[in-house]
mmCIF file of C-alpha atoms and ligand atoms in Angstrom:
data_model
loop_
_atom_site.group_PDB
_atom_site.id
_atom_site.type_symbol
_atom_site.label_atom_id
_atom_site.label_comp_id
_atom_site.label_asym_id
_atom_site.label_seq_id
_atom_site.Cartn_x
_atom_site.Cartn_y
_atom_site.Cartn_z
ATOM 1 C CA MET W 996 104.046 35.753 28.632
ATOM 2 C CA LYS W 997 100.777 35.144 26.985
ATOM 3 C CA GLU W 998 100.613 33.300 23.649
ATOM 4 C CA VAL W 999 98.932 35.399 20.998
ATOM 5 C CA ALA W 1000 99.537 33.336 17.851
ATOM 6 C CA LYS W 1001 102.249 30.836 16.742
ATOM 7 C CA ASN W 1002 105.600 32.217 18.067
ATOM 8 C CA VAL W 1003 103.980 35.484 19.080
ATOM 9 C CA TYR W 1004 103.867 36.333 22.746
ATOM 10 C CA GLN W 1005 102.565 39.365 24.618
ATOM 11 C CA ILE W 1006 104.215 40.777 27.708
ATOM 12 C CA ALA W 1007 101.792 42.926 29.566
ATOM 13 C CA LEU W 1008 103.832 45.490 31.448
ATOM 14 C CA PHE W 1009 100.991 47.515 32.989
ATOM 15 C CA PRO W 1010 97.639 46.402 34.294
ATOM 16 C CA ARG W 1011 94.820 46.221 31.751
ATOM 17 C CA ASN W 1012 97.392 46.061 28.892
ATOM 18 C CA GLY W 1013 98.227 49.792 29.490
ATOM 19 C CA ILE W 1014 101.657 49.096 27.991
ATOM 20 C CA ASN W 1015 102.710 46.038 26.146
ATOM 21 C CA CYS W 1016 105.722 44.475 24.537
ATOM 22 C CA TYR W 1017 105.966 41.384 22.413
ATOM 23 C CA VAL W 1018 108.241 38.487 21.599
ATOM 24 C CA ILE W 1019 107.933 37.306 17.898
ATOM 25 C CA ASP W 1020 110.037 34.331 17.054
ATOM 26 C CA ASP W 1021 113.390 35.146 18.714
ATOM 27 C CA ILE W 1022 112.903 38.977 18.773
ATOM 28 C CA LEU W 1023 111.758 41.301 21.533
ATOM 29 C CA VAL W 1024 109.604 44.123 20.116
ATOM 30 C CA ASP W 1025 109.516 47.249 22.279
ATOM 31 C CA ALA W 1026 110.560 47.460 25.888
ATOM 32 C CA GLY W 1027 108.064 49.558 27.929
ATOM 33 C CA ILE W 1028 109.329 52.239 30.359
ATOM 34 C CA ARG W 1029 112.643 52.251 32.179
ATOM 35 C CA SER W 1030 111.335 50.505 35.283
ATOM 36 C CA SER W 1031 109.838 47.656 33.045
ATOM 37 C CA ALA W 1032 113.377 46.176 32.686
ATOM 38 C CA ASN W 1033 113.087 43.463 35.414
ATOM 39 C CA LYS W 1034 109.710 42.417 34.312
ATOM 40 C CA ILE W 1035 110.859 41.962 30.735
ATOM 41 C CA LEU W 1036 114.103 40.292 31.664
ATOM 42 C CA ASN W 1037 112.129 37.824 33.895
ATOM 43 C CA ALA W 1038 109.562 37.182 31.189
ATOM 44 C CA ILE W 1039 112.231 36.305 28.591
ATOM 45 C CA LYS W 1040 114.709 34.512 30.856
ATOM 46 C CA HIS W 1041 114.014 31.127 29.264
ATOM 47 C CA SER W 1042 113.652 32.547 25.727
ATOM 48 C CA ASP W 1043 116.427 32.507 23.187
ATOM 49 C CA ILE W 1044 116.147 36.154 22.198
ATOM 50 C CA THR W 1045 118.648 37.244 19.563
ATOM 51 C CA LYS W 1046 117.569 40.857 18.802
ATOM 52 C CA HIS W 1047 115.554 43.712 20.070
ATOM 53 C CA VAL W 1048 113.354 45.889 17.592
ATOM 54 C CA LEU W 1049 111.665 49.181 18.340
ATOM 55 C CA THR W 1050 108.488 50.184 16.596
ATOM 56 C CA HIS W 1051 109.500 53.767 17.583
ATOM 57 C CA ALA W 1052 111.667 55.362 20.117
ATOM 58 C CA HIS W 1053 109.162 56.907 22.518
ATOM 59 C CA PRO W 1054 109.709 56.604 26.363
ATOM 60 C CA ASP W 1055 107.059 53.967 26.838
ATOM 61 C CA HIS W 1056 108.620 51.684 24.142
ATOM 62 C CA GLN W 1057 112.386 52.280 24.528
ATOM 63 C CA GLY W 1058 112.436 52.755 28.328
ATOM 64 C CA ALA W 1059 114.080 49.425 29.029
ATOM 65 C CA SER W 1060 115.702 48.786 25.708
ATOM 66 C CA SER W 1061 119.256 49.698 26.732
ATOM 67 C CA ILE W 1062 119.191 47.595 29.938
ATOM 68 C CA VAL W 1063 117.678 44.581 28.152
ATOM 69 C CA CYS W 1064 120.172 44.781 25.249
ATOM 70 C CA THR W 1065 123.078 45.089 27.602
ATOM 71 C CA LYS W 1066 122.009 42.369 29.982
ATOM 72 C CA ARG W 1067 121.149 39.878 27.175
ATOM 73 C CA ASN W 1068 123.892 41.081 24.864
ATOM 74 C CA ILE W 1069 121.650 41.481 21.928
ATOM 75 C CA PRO W 1070 121.616 44.124 19.198
ATOM 76 C CA LEU W 1071 119.079 46.946 18.863
ATOM 77 C CA LEU W 1072 117.321 47.520 15.533
ATOM 78 C CA THR W 1073 115.213 50.542 14.521
ATOM 79 C CA SER W 1074 114.214 52.465 11.454
ATOM 80 C CA GLU W 1075 116.736 55.091 10.156
ATOM 81 C CA ILE W 1076 114.750 57.989 11.488
ATOM 82 C CA GLU W 1077 114.255 56.560 14.941
ATOM 83 C CA LYS W 1078 117.969 55.697 15.243
ATOM 84 C CA GLU W 1079 118.943 59.191 16.446
ATOM 85 C CA HIS W 1080 116.464 59.138 19.261
ATOM 86 C CA ALA W 1081 117.166 55.499 20.287
ATOM 87 C CA GLU W 1082 120.865 56.322 20.423
ATOM 88 C CA SER W 1083 120.616 59.644 22.226
ATOM 89 C CA GLY W 1084 117.855 58.620 24.654
ATOM 90 C CA LYS W 1085 116.162 61.917 23.880
ATOM 91 C CA VAL W 1086 112.838 60.520 23.005
ATOM 92 C CA ILE W 1087 110.169 63.214 23.336
ATOM 93 C CA TYR W 1088 111.522 65.887 20.992
ATOM 94 C CA ASP W 1089 109.242 64.946 18.079
ATOM 95 C CA TYR W 1090 106.069 65.434 20.141
ATOM 96 C CA PRO W 1091 104.076 68.424 19.027
ATOM 97 C CA ASN W 1092 104.962 70.098 22.305
ATOM 98 C CA HIS W 1093 107.865 68.663 24.042
ATOM 99 C CA ARG W 1094 107.662 71.274 26.747
ATOM 100 C CA HIS W 1095 104.361 69.810 27.964
ATOM 101 C CA LEU W 1096 104.466 68.725 31.533
ATOM 102 C CA ILE W 1097 103.605 65.114 30.647
ATOM 103 C CA ALA W 1098 106.312 65.084 28.000
ATOM 104 C CA LYS W 1099 108.964 66.280 30.511
ATOM 105 C CA PHE W 1100 107.752 63.743 32.983
ATOM 106 C CA GLN W 1101 108.078 60.922 30.497
ATOM 107 C CA GLN W 1102 111.561 61.962 29.425
ATOM 108 C CA ARG W 1103 112.623 62.216 33.016
ATOM 109 C CA TYR W 1104 111.093 59.107 34.559
ATOM 110 C CA TRP W 1105 110.141 56.691 31.672
ATOM 111 C CA ALA W 1106 112.796 57.108 29.031
ATOM 112 C CA GLY W 1107 115.837 54.825 29.077
ATOM 113 C CA SER W 1108 119.351 55.861 28.261
ATOM 114 C CA GLY W 1109 120.472 55.797 24.643
ATOM 115 C CA HIS W 1110 121.848 52.626 23.125
ATOM 116 C CA LYS W 1111 123.730 51.957 19.971
ATOM 117 C CA VAL W 1112 121.600 50.859 17.058
ATOM 118 C CA SER W 1113 123.258 47.956 15.218
ATOM 119 C CA HIS W 1114 121.078 47.654 12.203
ATOM 120 C CA LEU W 1115 118.480 49.775 10.408
ATOM 121 C CA LEU W 1116 115.070 48.529 9.250
ATOM 122 C CA ARG W 1117 113.125 49.671 6.239
ATOM 123 C CA GLU W 1118 109.915 48.773 4.311
ATOM 124 C CA GLY W 1119 109.922 45.184 3.196
ATOM 125 C CA ASP W 1120 112.710 43.971 5.444
ATOM 126 C CA GLU W 1121 112.237 40.678 7.140
ATOM 127 C CA VAL W 1122 112.173 40.435 10.888
ATOM 128 C CA GLY W 1123 111.810 36.822 11.828
ATOM 129 C CA SER W 1124 108.726 35.660 10.035
ATOM 130 C CA PHE W 1125 107.435 39.246 9.938
ATOM 131 C CA THR W 1126 107.806 42.067 7.334
ATOM 132 C CA VAL W 1127 108.473 45.666 8.166
ATOM 133 C CA ILE W 1128 105.750 48.063 7.129
ATOM 134 C CA GLU W 1129 106.653 51.739 7.431
ATOM 135 C CA THR W 1130 103.953 53.662 9.237
ATOM 136 C CA PRO W 1131 104.987 57.192 9.876
ATOM 137 C CA GLY W 1132 103.003 59.683 11.600
ATOM 138 C CA HIS W 1133 102.719 58.805 15.253
ATOM 139 C CA SER W 1134 106.452 59.253 15.149
ATOM 140 C CA LYS W 1135 108.431 60.218 12.024
ATOM 141 C CA GLY W 1136 110.120 56.779 11.725
ATOM 142 C CA HIS W 1137 107.429 54.510 13.132
ATOM 143 C CA ILE W 1138 107.327 50.921 11.803
ATOM 144 C CA SER W 1139 104.794 48.140 12.193
ATOM 145 C CA LEU W 1140 105.426 44.365 11.601
ATOM 146 C CA PHE W 1141 103.123 42.101 9.658
ATOM 147 C CA ARG W 1142 102.972 38.315 9.132
ATOM 148 C CA GLU W 1143 100.860 37.758 6.033
ATOM 149 C CA LYS W 1144 100.299 33.923 6.362
ATOM 150 C CA ASP W 1145 98.097 34.371 9.599
ATOM 151 C CA GLY W 1146 97.506 38.076 9.546
ATOM 152 C CA VAL W 1147 99.335 38.907 12.755
ATOM 153 C CA LEU W 1148 100.100 42.668 12.974
ATOM 154 C CA ILE W 1149 102.353 44.346 15.463
ATOM 155 C CA VAL W 1150 100.719 47.780 15.267
ATOM 156 C CA GLY W 1151 103.021 49.806 17.587
ATOM 157 C CA ASP W 1152 101.173 53.064 18.293
ATOM 158 C CA THR W 1153 99.698 53.753 14.848
ATOM 159 C CA LEU W 1154 96.426 52.745 16.559
ATOM 160 C CA VAL W 1155 95.715 52.051 20.183
ATOM 161 C CA ASN W 1156 93.072 49.651 21.609
ATOM 162 C CA MET W 1157 92.128 51.404 24.774
ATOM 163 C CA ASN W 1158 90.996 54.792 25.944
ATOM 164 C CA LEU W 1159 94.212 55.917 27.636
ATOM 165 C CA LEU W 1160 92.339 57.833 30.339
ATOM 166 C CA THR W 1161 89.578 55.447 31.202
ATOM 167 C CA THR W 1162 91.454 52.199 30.047
ATOM 168 C CA ILE W 1163 88.256 50.932 28.426
ATOM 169 C CA PRO W 1164 89.144 48.806 25.426
ATOM 170 C CA GLY W 1165 88.283 50.121 21.969
ATOM 171 C CA LEU W 1166 90.134 51.362 18.874
ATOM 172 C CA HIS W 1167 91.380 54.943 18.832
ATOM 173 C CA GLU W 1168 93.907 57.059 17.025
ATOM 174 C CA PRO W 1169 96.856 57.682 19.310
ATOM 175 C CA PRO W 1170 96.733 60.838 21.482
ATOM 176 C CA GLY W 1171 97.524 64.030 19.635
ATOM 177 C CA LEU W 1172 99.748 65.070 22.504
ATOM 178 C CA PHE W 1173 102.234 62.263 21.563
ATOM 179 C CA THR W 1174 101.722 62.189 17.829
ATOM 180 C CA THR W 1175 104.013 64.069 15.448
ATOM 181 C CA ASP W 1176 101.813 64.186 12.480
ATOM 182 C CA ARG W 1177 98.196 63.112 12.772
ATOM 183 C CA ILE W 1178 97.337 63.332 9.050
ATOM 184 C CA GLU W 1179 100.370 61.158 8.203
ATOM 185 C CA ASN W 1180 99.423 58.694 10.936
ATOM 186 C CA ARG W 1181 95.920 58.494 9.441
ATOM 187 C CA LYS W 1182 97.487 57.445 6.069
ATOM 188 C CA SER W 1183 99.391 54.804 7.924
ATOM 189 C CA ILE W 1184 96.165 53.518 9.567
ATOM 190 C CA HIS W 1185 94.755 53.130 6.095
ATOM 191 C CA LYS W 1186 97.864 51.333 4.938
ATOM 192 C CA LEU W 1187 97.492 48.866 7.809
ATOM 193 C CA PHE W 1188 93.825 48.343 7.226
ATOM 194 C CA ASN W 1189 94.568 47.447 3.567
ATOM 195 C CA LEU W 1190 96.729 44.530 4.758
ATOM 196 C CA LYS W 1191 93.555 42.971 6.203
ATOM 197 C CA PRO W 1192 95.163 41.990 9.499
ATOM 198 C CA LYS W 1193 93.341 39.392 11.666
ATOM 199 C CA ILE W 1194 95.214 39.596 14.939
ATOM 200 C CA LEU W 1195 96.266 43.111 16.039
ATOM 201 C CA CYS W 1196 98.787 43.578 18.751
ATOM 202 C CA PHE W 1197 98.984 47.113 20.160
ATOM 203 C CA GLY W 1198 101.452 49.013 22.259
ATOM 204 C CA HIS W 1199 98.491 50.059 24.389
ATOM 205 C CA GLY W 1200 95.376 47.987 24.898
ATOM 206 C CA PRO W 1201 94.505 44.293 24.586
ATOM 207 C CA VAL W 1202 95.160 42.199 21.572
ATOM 208 C CA LEU W 1203 92.302 42.422 19.024
ATOM 209 C CA TYR W 1204 91.121 39.197 17.208
ATOM 210 C CA ASP W 1205 89.318 41.236 14.688
ATOM 211 C CA LYS W 1206 85.770 40.351 13.907
ATOM 212 C CA GLY W 1207 84.985 43.543 12.019
ATOM 213 C CA GLU W 1208 85.979 46.134 14.590
ATOM 214 C CA PHE W 1209 88.836 47.594 12.434
ATOM 215 C CA GLU W 1210 86.412 48.102 9.520
ATOM 216 C CA GLN W 1211 83.823 49.778 11.831
ATOM 217 C CA PHE W 1212 86.556 51.982 13.225
ATOM 218 C CA MET W 1213 87.618 52.967 9.707
ATOM 219 C CA ALA W 1214 84.086 54.178 8.896
ATOM 220 C CA THR W 1215 84.476 56.732 11.783
ATOM 221 C CA LEU W 1216 87.788 58.178 10.518
HETATM 222 ZN ZN1 ZN Y 153 104.347 56.290 21.032
#
Protein backbone atom coordinates (compact mmCIF):
# COMPACT_ATOMS: atom_id res chain seq x y z
CA MET A 1 0.00 0.00 0.00
CA LYS A 2 1.20 3.42 -0.90
CA GLU A 3 0.35 6.39 1.32
CA VAL A 4 -1.42 9.10 -0.66
CA ALA A 5 -2.49 11.42 2.18
CA LYS A 6 -3.24 11.07 5.88
CA ASN A 7 -5.09 7.75 6.36
CA VAL A 8 -5.45 7.32 2.60
CA TYR A 9 -3.63 4.47 0.90
CA GLN A 10 -3.60 3.28 -2.68
CA ILE A 11 -3.44 -0.40 -3.62
CA ALA A 12 -2.23 -0.62 -7.21
CA LEU A 13 -3.70 -3.84 -8.59
CA PHE A 14 -2.39 -3.60 -12.14
CA PRO A 15 0.93 -2.30 -13.49
CA ARG A 16 1.08 1.44 -14.18
CA ASN A 17 -1.98 1.98 -11.98
CA GLY A 18 -4.20 0.32 -14.57
CA ILE A 19 -6.66 -0.57 -11.80
CA ASN A 20 -6.52 0.80 -8.25
CA CYS A 21 -8.40 0.43 -5.03
CA TYR A 22 -7.97 2.48 -1.85
CA VAL A 23 -8.05 2.28 1.90
CA ILE A 24 -9.46 5.41 3.53
CA ASP A 25 -9.44 5.33 7.32
CA ASP A 26 -10.78 1.82 8.08
CA ILE A 27 -12.63 1.40 4.80
CA LEU A 28 -11.72 -0.45 1.62
CA VAL A 29 -12.96 1.43 -1.45
CA ASP A 30 -13.40 -0.74 -4.55
CA ALA A 31 -11.87 -4.15 -5.09
CA GLY A 32 -10.48 -4.62 -8.59
CA ILE A 33 -11.29 -7.72 -10.60
CA ARG A 34 -12.04 -11.22 -9.33
CA SER A 35 -8.40 -12.31 -9.43
CA SER A 36 -7.33 -9.24 -7.40
CA ALA A 37 -8.63 -10.85 -4.19
CA ASN A 38 -5.35 -12.26 -2.90
CA LYS A 39 -3.46 -9.08 -3.64
CA ILE A 40 -6.03 -7.00 -1.75
CA LEU A 41 -6.30 -9.41 1.18
CA ASN A 42 -2.53 -9.43 1.45
CA ALA A 43 -2.29 -5.64 1.28
CA ILE A 44 -4.86 -5.16 4.06
CA LYS A 45 -3.84 -8.08 6.26
CA HIS A 46 -2.47 -5.79 9.00
CA SER A 47 -5.19 -3.15 8.60
CA ASP A 48 -8.24 -2.92 10.78
CA ILE A 49 -10.78 -2.70 7.94
CA THR A 50 -14.40 -2.47 9.10
CA LYS A 51 -16.29 -1.94 5.83
CA HIS A 52 -16.08 -2.09 2.06
CA VAL A 53 -17.54 0.64 -0.15
CA LEU A 54 -18.05 0.53 -3.92
CA THR A 55 -17.91 3.67 -6.05
CA HIS A 56 -19.89 1.62 -8.56
CA ALA A 57 -20.57 -2.02 -9.34
CA HIS A 58 -18.52 -2.54 -12.50
CA PRO A 59 -16.45 -5.70 -12.95
CA ASP A 60 -13.13 -3.94 -12.43
CA HIS A 61 -14.31 -2.50 -9.09
CA GLN A 62 -16.50 -5.21 -7.54
CA GLY A 63 -14.52 -8.18 -8.85
CA ALA A 64 -13.06 -9.19 -5.50
CA SER A 65 -15.70 -7.54 -3.29
CA SER A 66 -17.54 -10.67 -2.26
CA ILE A 67 -14.37 -12.62 -1.50
CA VAL A 68 -12.87 -9.79 0.56
CA CYS A 69 -16.11 -9.13 2.48
CA THR A 70 -16.53 -12.82 3.23
CA LYS A 71 -12.92 -13.45 4.27
CA ARG A 72 -12.70 -10.33 6.42
CA ASN A 73 -16.31 -10.55 7.60
CA ILE A 74 -17.05 -6.92 6.76
CA PRO A 75 -20.23 -5.32 5.35
CA LEU A 76 -20.60 -4.05 1.79
CA LEU A 77 -21.94 -0.53 1.19
CA THR A 78 -23.13 0.91 -2.12
CA SER A 79 -25.51 3.55 -3.43
CA GLU A 80 -29.12 2.47 -3.76
CA ILE A 81 -28.92 2.18 -7.54
CA GLU A 82 -25.73 0.09 -7.54
CA LYS A 83 -27.12 -2.28 -4.92
CA GLU A 84 -28.97 -4.45 -7.42
CA HIS A 85 -25.84 -5.05 -9.51
CA ALA A 86 -23.60 -5.57 -6.49
CA GLU A 87 -26.01 -8.16 -5.11
CA SER A 88 -26.69 -10.00 -8.36
CA GLY A 89 -23.12 -9.90 -9.66
CA LYS A 90 -24.54 -8.92 -13.06
CA VAL A 91 -22.41 -5.89 -13.53
CA ILE A 92 -22.28 -5.00 -17.23
CA TYR A 93 -25.94 -4.54 -18.02
CA ASP A 94 -25.85 -0.76 -17.73
CA TYR A 95 -23.13 -0.49 -20.38
CA PRO A 96 -24.43 1.12 -23.59
CA ASN A 97 -23.88 -2.25 -25.33
CA HIS A 98 -23.63 -5.16 -22.93
CA ARG A 99 -23.39 -7.55 -25.87
CA HIS A 100 -20.03 -6.12 -26.85
CA LEU A 101 -17.28 -8.73 -26.76
CA ILE A 102 -15.27 -6.84 -24.14
CA ALA A 103 -18.34 -6.47 -21.92
CA LYS A 104 -19.01 -10.20 -22.13
CA PHE A 105 -15.37 -10.92 -21.37
CA GLN A 106 -15.48 -8.66 -18.31
CA GLN A 107 -18.65 -10.25 -16.97
CA ARG A 108 -17.21 -13.71 -17.44
CA TYR A 109 -13.65 -13.28 -16.23
CA TRP A 110 -13.48 -10.10 -14.14
CA ALA A 111 -16.80 -9.81 -12.31
CA GLY A 112 -17.16 -11.30 -8.86
CA SER A 113 -20.19 -13.06 -7.53
CA GLY A 114 -22.95 -11.00 -5.99
CA HIS A 115 -22.82 -10.07 -2.33
CA LYS A 116 -25.42 -8.74 0.08
CA VAL A 117 -25.35 -4.98 0.49
CA SER A 118 -25.71 -4.10 4.18
CA HIS A 119 -26.07 -0.36 4.02
CA LEU A 120 -26.97 2.24 1.38
CA LEU A 121 -25.05 5.46 0.78
CA ARG A 122 -26.40 8.72 -0.51
CA GLU A 123 -25.29 12.32 -1.07
CA GLY A 124 -23.86 13.87 2.09
CA ASP A 125 -23.40 10.63 4.04
CA GLU A 126 -20.18 10.33 5.97
CA VAL A 127 -17.82 7.50 5.16
CA GLY A 128 -14.98 7.73 7.65
CA SER A 129 -13.57 11.24 7.27
CA PHE A 130 -15.04 11.49 3.75
CA THR A 131 -18.41 12.67 2.41
CA VAL A 132 -20.41 10.91 -0.29
CA ILE A 133 -20.81 12.89 -3.52
CA GLU A 134 -23.31 11.44 -5.98
CA THR A 135 -21.70 11.43 -9.43
CA PRO A 136 -24.02 9.55 -11.80
CA GLY A 137 -23.27 9.06 -15.47
CA HIS A 138 -20.43 6.57 -15.80
CA SER A 139 -22.88 4.28 -14.05
CA LYS A 140 -26.34 5.27 -12.86
CA GLY A 141 -25.54 5.10 -9.17
CA HIS A 142 -21.86 6.09 -9.22
CA ILE A 143 -20.53 7.86 -6.11
CA SER A 144 -17.29 9.68 -5.32
CA LEU A 145 -15.87 10.44 -1.86
CA PHE A 146 -14.48 13.80 -0.80
CA ARG A 147 -12.55 15.00 2.24
CA GLU A 148 -12.86 18.74 2.35
CA LYS A 149 -10.17 19.53 4.92
CA ASP A 150 -7.30 18.47 2.66
CA GLY A 151 -9.07 18.14 -0.69
CA VAL A 152 -8.65 14.39 -1.16
CA LEU A 153 -11.10 13.06 -3.73
CA ILE A 154 -11.80 9.41 -4.48
CA VAL A 155 -12.94 9.92 -8.07
CA GLY A 156 -14.02 6.39 -9.00
CA ASP A 157 -14.43 6.35 -12.78
CA THR A 158 -16.05 9.76 -13.26
CA LEU A 159 -12.66 10.69 -14.68
CA VAL A 160 -9.67 8.50 -15.49
CA ASN A 161 -6.04 9.55 -15.34
CA MET A 162 -4.62 7.43 -18.10
CA ASN A 163 -5.18 6.56 -21.70
CA LEU A 164 -6.58 3.07 -21.22
CA LEU A 165 -5.04 1.83 -24.47
CA THR A 166 -1.55 3.30 -24.22
CA THR A 167 -1.49 3.60 -20.37
CA ILE A 168 0.06 7.08 -20.74
CA PRO A 169 -1.08 9.21 -17.77
CA GLY A 170 -3.41 12.12 -18.42
CA LEU A 171 -6.98 13.14 -17.64
CA HIS A 172 -9.74 11.70 -19.81
CA GLU A 173 -13.45 11.08 -19.66
CA PRO A 174 -14.08 7.37 -19.07
CA PRO A 175 -14.50 5.26 -22.22
CA GLY A 176 -17.90 5.51 -23.86
CA LEU A 177 -18.06 1.75 -24.17
CA PHE A 178 -18.38 1.44 -20.38
CA THR A 179 -20.25 4.67 -19.61
CA THR A 180 -24.02 4.62 -19.27
CA ASP A 181 -24.69 8.33 -19.88
CA ARG A 182 -21.82 10.53 -21.05
CA ILE A 183 -23.78 13.80 -20.74
CA GLU A 184 -24.74 13.01 -17.16
CA ASN A 185 -21.15 12.01 -16.40
CA ARG A 186 -19.91 15.33 -17.75
CA LYS A 187 -22.21 17.10 -15.29
CA SER A 188 -20.68 15.00 -12.54
CA ILE A 189 -17.16 16.00 -13.68
CA HIS A 190 -18.22 19.65 -13.28
CA LYS A 191 -19.63 18.86 -9.85
CA LEU A 192 -16.29 17.37 -8.78
CA PHE A 193 -14.32 20.26 -10.27
CA ASN A 194 -16.40 22.71 -8.25
CA LEU A 195 -15.26 20.99 -5.05
CA LYS A 196 -11.71 22.18 -5.88
CA PRO A 197 -10.05 18.87 -5.03
CA LYS A 198 -6.28 18.87 -4.48
CA ILE A 199 -5.43 15.16 -4.50
CA LEU A 200 -7.38 13.03 -6.97
CA CYS A 201 -7.45 9.24 -6.60
CA PHE A 202 -8.68 7.37 -9.68
CA GLY A 203 -9.90 3.88 -10.41
CA HIS A 204 -7.59 3.97 -13.41
CA GLY A 205 -4.33 5.91 -13.56
CA PRO A 206 -1.92 7.40 -11.02
CA VAL A 207 -2.92 9.73 -8.20
CA LEU A 208 -2.94 13.37 -9.32
CA TYR A 209 -1.54 16.02 -6.96
CA ASP A 210 -3.25 18.74 -8.90
CA LYS A 211 -1.20 21.71 -10.03
CA GLY A 212 -3.74 23.01 -12.50
CA GLU A 213 -4.18 19.90 -14.65
CA PHE A 214 -7.87 19.54 -13.73
CA GLU A 215 -8.59 23.13 -14.72
CA GLN A 216 -6.72 22.66 -18.02
CA PHE A 217 -8.74 19.54 -18.69
CA MET A 218 -12.01 21.34 -17.97
CA ALA A 219 -11.17 23.87 -20.67
CA THR A 220 -11.14 21.01 -23.21
CA LEU A 221 -14.56 19.63 -22.22
ZN1 LIG B 1 -16.45 1.70 -14.27
